[in-house]
Amino acid sequence: HAPRPAAVAAVAGAVVIVVLMAWDRVYNGAHWPSDTAGAAAISALLLAASFWLPALPRRARARRSAGAA
């Protein structure tokens, strides 16, 4: 099913805020560009893991039940 418009707007707003904060930290000299790029890469990996890891038990159960049939 398609995501709700409010959820899409919330995620888009969060992404805009994160990007603007990263740019602001570099612009004001608080961090090097590589610091913010590294933080973005680590955050993307953690976000991907937060979606992927909870699905592992479901996949394992589905494989076991398919093998038992």
XYZ file of C-alpha atoms in Angstrom:
69
model
C 0.000 0.000 0.000
C 1.029 3.610 -0.506
C 2.380 5.632 2.420
C 0.105 8.265 3.944
C 0.751 11.855 2.807
C 1.366 12.959 6.397
C 4.075 10.318 6.823
C 5.737 11.322 3.572
C 5.662 14.976 4.611
C 7.133 14.150 8.035
C 9.988 12.140 6.546
C 10.694 14.818 3.924
C 10.716 17.492 6.615
C 13.099 15.458 8.766
C 15.458 14.937 5.824
C 15.458 18.668 5.044
C 16.249 19.524 8.672
C 19.107 17.008 8.835
C 20.658 18.245 5.582
C 20.384 21.888 6.636
C 21.918 21.152 10.041
C 24.834 19.293 8.440
C 25.417 22.172 6.019
C 25.212 24.675 8.891
C 27.793 22.760 10.952
C 30.237 22.810 8.037
C 29.482 26.443 7.128
C 30.090 27.625 10.705
C 33.341 25.667 10.938
C 32.194 23.308 13.666
C 32.950 20.226 11.526
C 34.879 19.283 8.418
C 32.822 18.151 5.412
C 34.255 14.651 5.868
C 32.869 14.580 9.429
C 29.338 15.257 8.260
C 29.661 12.889 5.292
C 30.904 10.134 7.593
C 28.076 10.750 10.045
C 25.567 10.612 7.183
C 27.033 7.319 5.953
C 26.959 5.741 9.414
C 23.411 6.998 9.956
C 22.290 5.532 6.625
C 23.776 2.158 7.573
C 22.070 2.214 10.973
C 18.765 3.185 9.380
C 19.045 0.358 6.853
C 19.890 -2.094 9.649
C 16.884 -0.927 11.657
C 14.627 -1.962 8.769
C 16.526 -5.120 7.792
C 17.287 -6.749 11.165
C 13.723 -6.964 12.523
C 12.643 -8.759 9.321
C 15.190 -11.578 9.778
C 13.114 -13.700 12.203
C 10.074 -13.443 9.902
C 12.140 -14.578 6.932
C 13.579 -17.501 8.902
C 10.104 -18.609 10.020
C 8.827 -18.359 6.441
C 11.730 -20.518 5.203
C 11.167 -23.124 7.917
C 7.458 -23.348 7.222
C 8.056 -23.559 3.461
C 10.597 -26.352 3.982
C 8.251 -28.295 6.238
C 5.426 -28.312 3.678
